[in-house]
Coordinates of C-alpha atoms in Angstrom, one line a residue:
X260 CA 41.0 251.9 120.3
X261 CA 38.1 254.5 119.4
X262 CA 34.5 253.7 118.9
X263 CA 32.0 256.5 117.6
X264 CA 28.7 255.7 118.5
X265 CA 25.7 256.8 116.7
X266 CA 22.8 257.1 118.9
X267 CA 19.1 259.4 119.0
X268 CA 18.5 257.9 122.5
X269 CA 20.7 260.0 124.7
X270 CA 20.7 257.9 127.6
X271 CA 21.2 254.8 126.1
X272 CA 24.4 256.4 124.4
X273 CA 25.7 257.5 127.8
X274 CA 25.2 253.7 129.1
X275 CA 27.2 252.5 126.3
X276 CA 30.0 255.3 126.3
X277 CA 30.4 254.4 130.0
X278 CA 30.3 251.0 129.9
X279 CA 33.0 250.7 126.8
X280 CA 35.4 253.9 128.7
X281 CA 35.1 251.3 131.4
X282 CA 36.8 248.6 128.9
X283 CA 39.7 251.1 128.2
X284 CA 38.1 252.3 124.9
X285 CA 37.7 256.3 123.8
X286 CA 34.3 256.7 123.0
X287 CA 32.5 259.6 120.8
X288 CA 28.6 260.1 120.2
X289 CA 26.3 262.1 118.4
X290 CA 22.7 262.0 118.2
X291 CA 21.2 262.0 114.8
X292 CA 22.1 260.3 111.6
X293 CA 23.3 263.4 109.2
X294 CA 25.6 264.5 112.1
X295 CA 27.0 260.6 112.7
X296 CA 27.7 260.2 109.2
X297 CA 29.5 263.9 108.7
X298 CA 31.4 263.0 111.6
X299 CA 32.5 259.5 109.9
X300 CA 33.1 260.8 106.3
X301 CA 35.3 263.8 107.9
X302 CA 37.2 261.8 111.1
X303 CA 37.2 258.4 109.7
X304 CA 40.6 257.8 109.8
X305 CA 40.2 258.7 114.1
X306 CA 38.0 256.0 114.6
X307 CA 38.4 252.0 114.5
X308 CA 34.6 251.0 114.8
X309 CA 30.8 252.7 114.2
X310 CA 28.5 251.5 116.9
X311 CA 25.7 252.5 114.5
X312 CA 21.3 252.6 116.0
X313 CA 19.0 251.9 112.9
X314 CA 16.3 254.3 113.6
X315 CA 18.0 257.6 113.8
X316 CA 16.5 260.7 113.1
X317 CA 17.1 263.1 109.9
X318 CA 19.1 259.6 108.1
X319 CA 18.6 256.1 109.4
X320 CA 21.4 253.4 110.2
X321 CA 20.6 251.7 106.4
X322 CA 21.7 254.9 104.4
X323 CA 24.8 255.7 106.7
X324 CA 26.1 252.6 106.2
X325 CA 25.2 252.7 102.1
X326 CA 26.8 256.2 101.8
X327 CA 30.0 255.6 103.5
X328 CA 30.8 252.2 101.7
X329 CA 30.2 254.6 98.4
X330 CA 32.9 257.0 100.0
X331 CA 35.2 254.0 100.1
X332 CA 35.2 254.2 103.6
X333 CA 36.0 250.6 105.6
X334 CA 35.2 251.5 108.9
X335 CA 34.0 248.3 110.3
X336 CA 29.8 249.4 111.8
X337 CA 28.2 247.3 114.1
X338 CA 24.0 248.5 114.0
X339 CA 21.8 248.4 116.5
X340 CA 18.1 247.5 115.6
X341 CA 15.1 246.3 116.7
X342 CA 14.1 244.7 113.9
X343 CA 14.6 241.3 113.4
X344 CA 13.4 239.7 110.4
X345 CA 15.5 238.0 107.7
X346 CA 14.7 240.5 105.2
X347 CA 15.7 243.8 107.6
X348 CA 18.8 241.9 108.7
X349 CA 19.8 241.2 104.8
X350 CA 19.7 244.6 103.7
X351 CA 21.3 245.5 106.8
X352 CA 24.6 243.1 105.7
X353 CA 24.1 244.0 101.8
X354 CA 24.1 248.3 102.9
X355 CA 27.5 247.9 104.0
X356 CA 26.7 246.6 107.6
X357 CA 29.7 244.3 109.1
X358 CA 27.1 243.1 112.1
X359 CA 24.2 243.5 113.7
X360 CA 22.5 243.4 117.3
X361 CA 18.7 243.0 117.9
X362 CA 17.4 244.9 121.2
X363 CA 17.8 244.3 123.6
X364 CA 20.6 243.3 123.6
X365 CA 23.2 242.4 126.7
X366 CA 26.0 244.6 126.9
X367 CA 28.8 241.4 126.9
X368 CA 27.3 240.5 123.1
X369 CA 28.2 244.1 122.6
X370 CA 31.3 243.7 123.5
X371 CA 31.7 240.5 122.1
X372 CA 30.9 241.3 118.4
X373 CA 33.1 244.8 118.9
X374 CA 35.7 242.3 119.5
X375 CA 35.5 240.4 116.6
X376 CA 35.4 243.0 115.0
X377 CA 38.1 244.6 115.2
X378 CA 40.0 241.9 115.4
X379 CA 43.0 241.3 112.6
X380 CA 45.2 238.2 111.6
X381 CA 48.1 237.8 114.1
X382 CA 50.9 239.0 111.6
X383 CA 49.1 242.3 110.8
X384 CA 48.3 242.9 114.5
X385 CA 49.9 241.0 116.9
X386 CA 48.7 240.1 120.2
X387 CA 51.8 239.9 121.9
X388 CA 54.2 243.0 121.8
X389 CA 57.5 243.0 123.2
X390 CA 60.2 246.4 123.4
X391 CA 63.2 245.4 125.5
X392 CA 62.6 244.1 128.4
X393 CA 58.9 245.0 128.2
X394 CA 56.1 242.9 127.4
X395 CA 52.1 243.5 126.5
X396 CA 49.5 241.1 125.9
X397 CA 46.4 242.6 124.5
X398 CA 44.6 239.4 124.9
X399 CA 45.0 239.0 128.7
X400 CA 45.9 242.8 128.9
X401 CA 49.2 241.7 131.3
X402 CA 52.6 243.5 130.8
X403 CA 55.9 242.5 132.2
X404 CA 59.3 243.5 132.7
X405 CA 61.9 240.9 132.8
X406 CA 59.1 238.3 133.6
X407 CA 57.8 240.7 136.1
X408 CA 54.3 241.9 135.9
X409 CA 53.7 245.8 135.9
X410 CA 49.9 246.5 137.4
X411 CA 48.5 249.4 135.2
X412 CA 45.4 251.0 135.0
X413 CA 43.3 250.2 131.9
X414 CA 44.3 254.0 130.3
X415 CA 48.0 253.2 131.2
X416 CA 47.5 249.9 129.9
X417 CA 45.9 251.4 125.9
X418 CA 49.0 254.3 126.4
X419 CA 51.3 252.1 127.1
X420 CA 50.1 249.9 124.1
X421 CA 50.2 252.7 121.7
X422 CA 53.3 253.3 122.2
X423 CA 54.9 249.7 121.8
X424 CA 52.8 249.2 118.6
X425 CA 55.4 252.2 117.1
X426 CA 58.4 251.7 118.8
X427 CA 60.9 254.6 118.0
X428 CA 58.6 256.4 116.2
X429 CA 58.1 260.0 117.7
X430 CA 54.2 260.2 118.5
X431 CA 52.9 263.9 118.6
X432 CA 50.1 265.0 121.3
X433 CA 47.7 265.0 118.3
X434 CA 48.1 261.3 117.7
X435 CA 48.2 260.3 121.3
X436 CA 44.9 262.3 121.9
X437 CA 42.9 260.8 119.0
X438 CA 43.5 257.3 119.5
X439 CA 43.7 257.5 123.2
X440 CA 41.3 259.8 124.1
X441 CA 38.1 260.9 123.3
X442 CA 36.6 263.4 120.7
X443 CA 35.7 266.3 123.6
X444 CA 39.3 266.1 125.4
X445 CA 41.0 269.2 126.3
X446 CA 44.2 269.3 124.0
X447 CA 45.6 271.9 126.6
X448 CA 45.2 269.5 129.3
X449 CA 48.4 268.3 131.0
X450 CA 46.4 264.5 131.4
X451 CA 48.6 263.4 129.2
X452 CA 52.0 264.3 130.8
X453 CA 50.3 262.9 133.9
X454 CA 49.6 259.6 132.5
X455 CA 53.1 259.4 130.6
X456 CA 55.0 260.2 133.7
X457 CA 53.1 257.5 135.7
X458 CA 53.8 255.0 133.0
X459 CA 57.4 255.7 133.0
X460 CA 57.6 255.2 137.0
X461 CA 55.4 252.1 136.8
X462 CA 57.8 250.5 133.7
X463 CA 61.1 251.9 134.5
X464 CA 61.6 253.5 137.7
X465 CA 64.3 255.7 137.7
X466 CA 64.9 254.9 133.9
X467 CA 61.3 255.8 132.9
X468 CA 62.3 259.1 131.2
X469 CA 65.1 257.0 128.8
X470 CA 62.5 254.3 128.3
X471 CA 59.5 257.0 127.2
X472 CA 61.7 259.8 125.8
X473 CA 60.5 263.8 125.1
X474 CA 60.9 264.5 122.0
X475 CA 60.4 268.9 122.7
X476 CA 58.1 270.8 120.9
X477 CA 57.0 267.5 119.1
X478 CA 55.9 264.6 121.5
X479 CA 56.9 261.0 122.7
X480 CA 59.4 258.2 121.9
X481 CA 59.4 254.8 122.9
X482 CA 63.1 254.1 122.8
X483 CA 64.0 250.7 122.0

């Protein structure tokens, strides 16, 4: 899952970055309002959820959120204000906010109402995934094998994730970097072969490479 995070107070948006990589998320930020919302109207489609301040500079939270609902753009944005009254928080929700947070604020609420957020009903995307032998909660974030449980890291964990939400589907570097990783990666990195040949050990051993096939000049498979 990736979060962009709109943010003018720099260390604030560092805190938050770290604290959500720490969760397993890819995290973006930029610091001013016309920037955040170019980002969103041109990357949309890389991102899963706005983490969005109010008072930004060169365009506030209030307009970001107005001009990228009349882009038709459903990104769900969770603001961040300091202002609580009923009348700031209304046209908050009626600009095209999906929630709010008053500072300041704990980072678990944070965390909380990103979670509801992004959550969807169970047939559209389902908690419990299962390829073969292999099994992923997302809820308890616990995957086994033949009843077995597999210890991954939380990067491994989101990889491995990825993969069993498109079983047999050949996914390209491209994809894997944008919804695994973060906006500043290195694309000529080899991270991601060192992650994917990890998780192959860690699920299949010896039969990692026929579990998590190469698909050359293209990407990964998750054969099932």
């Amino acid at each position: 899952m990736k979060i962009l995070i709109i943010e003018d107070e720099e260390n604030l948006a560092k805190l938050l970055k770290l604290g959500l990589a720490r969760q397993g998320y890819a995290v973006d930020y930029v610091l001013d309002g016309e920037l955040g919302e170019r980002r969103i109207a041109m990357h949309h489609s890389d991102y899963d959820l706005v983490v969005c301040d109010l008072m930004l500079p060169k365009k506030n939270g209030l307009e970001i959120c107005r001009n990228i609902r009349q882009y038709n753009i459903s990104l769900p944005i969770l603001v961040l204000t300091a202002r609580d009254s009923v009348e700031d928080k209304v046209s908050l929700l009626d600009a095209g906010a999906d929630d709010y947070i008053v500072k300041p604020f704990h980072f678990e609420e944070v965390l909380a109402r990103i979670r509801a957020l992004t959550r969807r009903p169970e047939q559209v995307l389902p908690t419990e995934l299962k390829a073969g032998n292999l099994s992923l909660n997302a809820a308890t974030r616990r995957v086994t094998r033949d009843g077995e449980e597999i210890p991954l890291t939380l990067k491994e964990f989101r990889l491995l994730e990825y993969f069993m939400r498109h079983p047999n589907q050949v996914l390209g570097r491209e994809d894997i970097i944008e919804n695994i990783w973060d906006f500043d990666f290195d694309s000529m990195s080899n991270i991601i072969d060192v992650y994917i040949n990890r998780l192959r050990y860690k699920i299949g051993g010896e039969d990692g490479n026929r579990i998590i096939e190469t698909v050359r000049g293209v990407g990964y498979r998750l054969k099932v």
